[in-house]
mmCIF file of C-alpha atoms in Angstrom:
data_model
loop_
_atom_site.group_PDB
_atom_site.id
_atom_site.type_symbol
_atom_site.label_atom_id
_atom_site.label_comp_id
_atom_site.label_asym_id
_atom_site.label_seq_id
_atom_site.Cartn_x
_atom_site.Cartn_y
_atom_site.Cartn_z
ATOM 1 C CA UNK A 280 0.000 0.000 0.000
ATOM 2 C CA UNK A 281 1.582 3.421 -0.889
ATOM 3 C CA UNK A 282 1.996 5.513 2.243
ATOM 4 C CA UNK A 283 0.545 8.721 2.224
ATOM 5 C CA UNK A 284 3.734 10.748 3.710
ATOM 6 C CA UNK A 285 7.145 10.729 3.024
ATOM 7 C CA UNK A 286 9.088 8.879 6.015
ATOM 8 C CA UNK A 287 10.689 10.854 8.516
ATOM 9 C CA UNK A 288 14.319 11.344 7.586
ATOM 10 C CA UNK A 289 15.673 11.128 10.996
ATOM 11 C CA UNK A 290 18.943 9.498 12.587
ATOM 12 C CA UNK A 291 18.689 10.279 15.890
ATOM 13 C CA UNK A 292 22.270 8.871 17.896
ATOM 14 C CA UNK A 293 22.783 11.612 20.484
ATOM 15 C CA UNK A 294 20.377 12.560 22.902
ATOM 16 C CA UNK A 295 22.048 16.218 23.909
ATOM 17 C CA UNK A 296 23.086 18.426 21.511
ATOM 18 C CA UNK A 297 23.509 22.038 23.822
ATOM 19 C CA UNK A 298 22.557 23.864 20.367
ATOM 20 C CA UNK A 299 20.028 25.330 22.972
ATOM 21 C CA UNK A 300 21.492 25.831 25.732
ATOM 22 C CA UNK A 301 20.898 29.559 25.198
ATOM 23 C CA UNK A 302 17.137 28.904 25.061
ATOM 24 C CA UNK A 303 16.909 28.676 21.448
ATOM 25 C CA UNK A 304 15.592 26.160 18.946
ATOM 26 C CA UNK A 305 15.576 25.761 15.797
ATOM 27 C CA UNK A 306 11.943 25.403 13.165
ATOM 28 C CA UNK A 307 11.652 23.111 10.477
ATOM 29 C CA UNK A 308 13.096 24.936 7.697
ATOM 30 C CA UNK A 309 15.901 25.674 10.275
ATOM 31 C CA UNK A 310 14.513 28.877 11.462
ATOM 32 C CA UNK A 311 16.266 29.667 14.864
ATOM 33 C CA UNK A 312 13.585 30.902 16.986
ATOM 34 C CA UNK A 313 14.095 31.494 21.212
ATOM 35 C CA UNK A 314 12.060 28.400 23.194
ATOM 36 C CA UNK A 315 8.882 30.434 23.991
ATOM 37 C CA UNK A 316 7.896 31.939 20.144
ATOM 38 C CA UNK A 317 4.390 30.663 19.675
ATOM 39 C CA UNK A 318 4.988 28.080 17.599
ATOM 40 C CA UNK A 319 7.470 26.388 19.847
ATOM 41 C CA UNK A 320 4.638 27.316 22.714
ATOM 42 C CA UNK A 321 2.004 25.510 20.632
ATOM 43 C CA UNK A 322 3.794 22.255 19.765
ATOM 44 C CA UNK A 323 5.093 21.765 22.929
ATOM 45 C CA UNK A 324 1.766 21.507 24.613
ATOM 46 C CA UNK A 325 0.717 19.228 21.819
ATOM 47 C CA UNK A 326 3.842 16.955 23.183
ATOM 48 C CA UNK A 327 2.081 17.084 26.809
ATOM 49 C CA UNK A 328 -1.174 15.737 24.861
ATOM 50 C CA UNK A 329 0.477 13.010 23.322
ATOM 51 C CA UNK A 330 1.666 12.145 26.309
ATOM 52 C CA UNK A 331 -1.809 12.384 28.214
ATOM 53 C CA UNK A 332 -3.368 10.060 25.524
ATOM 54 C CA UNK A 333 -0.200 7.565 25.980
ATOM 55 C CA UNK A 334 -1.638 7.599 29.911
ATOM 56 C CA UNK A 335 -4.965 7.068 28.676
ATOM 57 C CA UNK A 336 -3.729 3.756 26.511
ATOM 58 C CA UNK A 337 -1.395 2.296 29.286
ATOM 59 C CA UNK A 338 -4.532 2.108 31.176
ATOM 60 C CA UNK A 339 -6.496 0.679 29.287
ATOM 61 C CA UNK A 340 -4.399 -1.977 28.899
ATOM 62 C CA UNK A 341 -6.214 -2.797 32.205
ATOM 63 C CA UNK A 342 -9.399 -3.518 30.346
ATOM 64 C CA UNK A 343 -8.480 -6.229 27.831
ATOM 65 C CA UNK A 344 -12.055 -7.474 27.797
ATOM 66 C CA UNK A 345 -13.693 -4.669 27.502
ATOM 67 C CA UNK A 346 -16.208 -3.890 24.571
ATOM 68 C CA UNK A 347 -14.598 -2.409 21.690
ATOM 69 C CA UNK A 348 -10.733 -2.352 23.599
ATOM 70 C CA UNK A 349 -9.125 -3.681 19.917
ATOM 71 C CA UNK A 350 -10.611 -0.795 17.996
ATOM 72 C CA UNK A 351 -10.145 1.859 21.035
ATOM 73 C CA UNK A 352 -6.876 0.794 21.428
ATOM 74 C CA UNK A 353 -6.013 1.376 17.750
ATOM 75 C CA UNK A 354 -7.444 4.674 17.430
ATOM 76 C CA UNK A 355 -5.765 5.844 20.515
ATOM 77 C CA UNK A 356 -2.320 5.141 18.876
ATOM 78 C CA UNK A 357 -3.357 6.391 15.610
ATOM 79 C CA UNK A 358 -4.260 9.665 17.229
ATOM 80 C CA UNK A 359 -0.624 9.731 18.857
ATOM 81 C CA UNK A 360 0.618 9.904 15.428
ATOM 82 C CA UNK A 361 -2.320 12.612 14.079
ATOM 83 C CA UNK A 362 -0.185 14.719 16.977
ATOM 84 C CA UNK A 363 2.540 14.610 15.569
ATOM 85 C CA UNK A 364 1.928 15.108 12.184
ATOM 86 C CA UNK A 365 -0.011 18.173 13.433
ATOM 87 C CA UNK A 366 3.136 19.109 15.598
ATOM 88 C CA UNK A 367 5.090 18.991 12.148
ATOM 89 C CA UNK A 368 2.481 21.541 10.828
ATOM 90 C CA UNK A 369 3.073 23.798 13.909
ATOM 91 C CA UNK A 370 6.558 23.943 13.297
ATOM 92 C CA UNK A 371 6.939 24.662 9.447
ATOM 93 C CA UNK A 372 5.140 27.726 9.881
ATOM 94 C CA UNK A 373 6.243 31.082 8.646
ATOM 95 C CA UNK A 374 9.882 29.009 7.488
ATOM 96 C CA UNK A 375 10.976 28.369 4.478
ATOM 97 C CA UNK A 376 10.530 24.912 4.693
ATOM 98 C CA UNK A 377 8.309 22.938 1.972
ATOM 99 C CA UNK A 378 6.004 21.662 2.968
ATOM 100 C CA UNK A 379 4.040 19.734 0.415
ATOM 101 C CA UNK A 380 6.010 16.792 1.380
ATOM 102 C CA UNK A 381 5.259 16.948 5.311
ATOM 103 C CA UNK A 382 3.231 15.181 7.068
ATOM 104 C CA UNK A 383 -0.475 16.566 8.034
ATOM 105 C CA UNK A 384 -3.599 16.657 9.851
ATOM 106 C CA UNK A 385 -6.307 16.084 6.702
ATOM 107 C CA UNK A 386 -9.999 16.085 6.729
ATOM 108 C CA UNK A 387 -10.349 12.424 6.850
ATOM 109 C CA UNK A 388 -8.659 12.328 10.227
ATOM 110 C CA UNK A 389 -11.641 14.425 11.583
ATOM 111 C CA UNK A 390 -14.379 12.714 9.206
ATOM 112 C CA UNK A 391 -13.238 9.595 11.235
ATOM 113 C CA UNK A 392 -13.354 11.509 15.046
ATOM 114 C CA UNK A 393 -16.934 12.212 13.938
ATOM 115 C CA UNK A 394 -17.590 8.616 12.798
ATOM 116 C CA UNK A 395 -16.355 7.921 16.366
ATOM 117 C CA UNK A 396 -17.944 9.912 18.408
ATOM 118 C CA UNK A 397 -21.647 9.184 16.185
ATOM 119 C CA UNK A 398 -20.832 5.798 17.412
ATOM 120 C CA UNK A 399 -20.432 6.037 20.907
ATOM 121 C CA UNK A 400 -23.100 8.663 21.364
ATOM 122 C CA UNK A 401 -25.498 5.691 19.990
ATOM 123 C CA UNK A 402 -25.268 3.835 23.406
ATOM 124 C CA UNK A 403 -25.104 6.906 25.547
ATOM 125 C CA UNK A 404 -27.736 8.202 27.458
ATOM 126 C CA UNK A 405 -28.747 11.968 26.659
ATOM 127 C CA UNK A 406 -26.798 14.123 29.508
ATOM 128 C CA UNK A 407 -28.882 15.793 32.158
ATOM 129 C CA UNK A 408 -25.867 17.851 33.627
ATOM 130 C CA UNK A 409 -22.568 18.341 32.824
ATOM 131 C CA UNK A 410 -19.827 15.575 33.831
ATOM 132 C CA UNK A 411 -17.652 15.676 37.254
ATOM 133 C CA UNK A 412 -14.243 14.511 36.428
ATOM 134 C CA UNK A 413 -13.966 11.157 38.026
ATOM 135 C CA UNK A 414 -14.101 7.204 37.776
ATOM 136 C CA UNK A 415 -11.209 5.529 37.382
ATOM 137 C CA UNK A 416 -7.987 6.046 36.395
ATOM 138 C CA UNK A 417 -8.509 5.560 33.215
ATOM 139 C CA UNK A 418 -11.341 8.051 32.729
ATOM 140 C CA UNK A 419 -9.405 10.327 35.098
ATOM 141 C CA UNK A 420 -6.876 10.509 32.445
ATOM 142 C CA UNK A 421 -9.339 10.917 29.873
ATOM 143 C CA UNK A 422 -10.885 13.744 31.425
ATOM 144 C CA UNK A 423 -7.352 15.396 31.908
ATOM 145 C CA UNK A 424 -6.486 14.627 27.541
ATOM 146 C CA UNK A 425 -9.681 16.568 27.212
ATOM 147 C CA UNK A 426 -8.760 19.328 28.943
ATOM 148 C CA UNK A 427 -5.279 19.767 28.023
ATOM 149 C CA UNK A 428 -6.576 19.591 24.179
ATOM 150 C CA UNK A 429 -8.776 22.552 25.045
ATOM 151 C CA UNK A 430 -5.529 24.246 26.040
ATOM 152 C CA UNK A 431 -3.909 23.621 23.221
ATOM 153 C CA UNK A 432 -6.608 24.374 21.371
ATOM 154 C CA UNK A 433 -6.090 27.916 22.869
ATOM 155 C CA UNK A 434 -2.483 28.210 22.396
ATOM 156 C CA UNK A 435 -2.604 27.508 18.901
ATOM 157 C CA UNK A 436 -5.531 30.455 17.986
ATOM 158 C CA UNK A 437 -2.973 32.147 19.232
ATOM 159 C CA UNK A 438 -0.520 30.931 16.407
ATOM 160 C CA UNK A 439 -3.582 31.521 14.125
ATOM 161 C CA UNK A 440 -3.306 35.362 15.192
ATOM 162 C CA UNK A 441 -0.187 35.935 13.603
ATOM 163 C CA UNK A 442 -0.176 33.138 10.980
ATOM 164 C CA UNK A 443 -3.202 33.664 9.592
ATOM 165 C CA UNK A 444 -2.299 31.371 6.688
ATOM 166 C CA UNK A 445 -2.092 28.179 9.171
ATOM 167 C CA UNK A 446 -4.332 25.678 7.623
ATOM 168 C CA UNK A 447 -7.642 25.719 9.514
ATOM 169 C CA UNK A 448 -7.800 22.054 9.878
ATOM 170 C CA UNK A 449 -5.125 21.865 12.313
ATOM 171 C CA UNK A 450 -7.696 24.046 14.745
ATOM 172 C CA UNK A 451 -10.779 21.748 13.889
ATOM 173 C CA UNK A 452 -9.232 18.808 14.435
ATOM 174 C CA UNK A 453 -8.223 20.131 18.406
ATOM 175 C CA UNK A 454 -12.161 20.931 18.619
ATOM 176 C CA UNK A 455 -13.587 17.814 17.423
ATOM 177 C CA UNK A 456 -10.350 15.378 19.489
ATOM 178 C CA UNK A 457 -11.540 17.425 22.483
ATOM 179 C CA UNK A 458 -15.428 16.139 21.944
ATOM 180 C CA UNK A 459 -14.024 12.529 20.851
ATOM 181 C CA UNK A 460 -12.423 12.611 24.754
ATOM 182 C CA UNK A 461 -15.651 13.821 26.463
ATOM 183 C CA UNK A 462 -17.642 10.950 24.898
ATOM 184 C CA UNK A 463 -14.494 8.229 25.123
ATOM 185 C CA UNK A 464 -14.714 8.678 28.800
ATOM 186 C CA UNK A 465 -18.776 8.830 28.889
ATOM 187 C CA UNK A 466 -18.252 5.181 26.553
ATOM 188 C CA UNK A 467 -15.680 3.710 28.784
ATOM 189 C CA UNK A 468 -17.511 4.451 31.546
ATOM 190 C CA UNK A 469 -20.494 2.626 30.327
ATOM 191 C CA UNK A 470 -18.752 -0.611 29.338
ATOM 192 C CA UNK A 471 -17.122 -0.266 32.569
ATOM 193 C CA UNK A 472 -20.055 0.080 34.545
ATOM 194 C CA UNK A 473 -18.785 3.597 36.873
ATOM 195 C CA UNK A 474 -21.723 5.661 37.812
ATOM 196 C CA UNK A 475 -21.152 9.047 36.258
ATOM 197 C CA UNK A 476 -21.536 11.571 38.976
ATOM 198 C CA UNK A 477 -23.265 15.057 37.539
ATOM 199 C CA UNK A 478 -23.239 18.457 38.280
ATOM 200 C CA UNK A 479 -25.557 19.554 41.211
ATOM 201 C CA UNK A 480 -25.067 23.016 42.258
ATOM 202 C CA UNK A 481 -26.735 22.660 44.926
ATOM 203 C CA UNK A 482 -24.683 19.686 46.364
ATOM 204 C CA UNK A 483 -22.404 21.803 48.090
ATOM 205 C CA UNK A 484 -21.187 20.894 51.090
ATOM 206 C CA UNK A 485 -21.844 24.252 53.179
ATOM 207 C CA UNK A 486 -25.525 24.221 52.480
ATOM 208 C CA UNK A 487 -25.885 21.282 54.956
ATOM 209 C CA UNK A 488 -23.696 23.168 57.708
#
């Protein structure tokens, strides 16, 4: 099957390099840029993402017999790699760097994080309240992809702001991953059997003082 990006051409043999040392870094395109210009900002919380939804599979390694843990387990690796490529599209920007050849968030990757979601929503019950954080540890992690996608959803409207030319599926896919999280955790929690605790604002511990 022809692959759909080029390879990365990396040879990676030394871990330290002290090219920034002086709290610089250099762009695809080898732009040097200092460690906190937006794009490095942006990318770098997509890292701490990645890493959330790595969390999120080593614990559901716990689950091997859960419903659907084969096609969950997949995705959740597949959207490791949709981070990265998107990553790669956060730090080409503004460079001289071509990049017809890079790799890229495309609208199939977010036609299939609908298909997803659609899916999951089937089994769900309609929500009465909003979610507490809470379960697991599994949906605990979940809950805390989710909410680190929002932030990097954030950071990288920023980037938007002074590259307007950034290709706007980079920002929908953040929107719609953040969504697939919500209802991943809702889903896991169902085949799981946790109790989803909802918002009551008037459960509040000093109303009963």
């Amino acid at each position: 099957m022809k692959k759909k990006y080029k390879e990365p051409n990396l040879n990676i043999s030394k871990v330290y390099t002290k090219v920034g040392d002086k709290g610089t870094t250099h762009l695809i395109g080898n732009e040097k840029v200092p460690k906190n210009d937006l794009r490095v900002e942006s990318y770098g919380q997509i890292d701490e993402l990645n890493v959330m939804i790595g969390h999120c599979f080593s614990h559901l390694k716990s689950f091997p017999e859960m419903d659907n843990y084969s096609y969950i387990s997949k995705r959740l690796i597949s959207i490791q790699n949709e981070l990265f490529n998107l990553g790669t599209v956060l730090a080409s920007l503004g460079t001289s760097s071509k990049n017809d050849n890079l790799p890229k968030i495309d609208n199939n990757d977010i036609i299939l994080l609908e298909k997803d979601i659609d899916d999951m929503n089937s089994e769900l019950d309609a929500l009465k309240s909003f979610v507490l954080p809470g379960g697991n540890h599994l949906t605990l992690y979940i809950h805390s992809a989710r909410v680190m996608c929002r932030k990097s959803e954030r950071s990288v409207v920023s980037v938007f702001n002074k590259y307007p030319d950034t290709d706007i599926v980079v920002l929908k896919y953040l929107n719609r991953l953040s969504d697939y999280l919500f209802v991943l955790g809702r889903f896991i929690s169902l085949k799981l059997d946790i109790s989803e605790n909802l918002w009551d604002p008037n459960n509040i511990t000093s109303k009963s003082i």
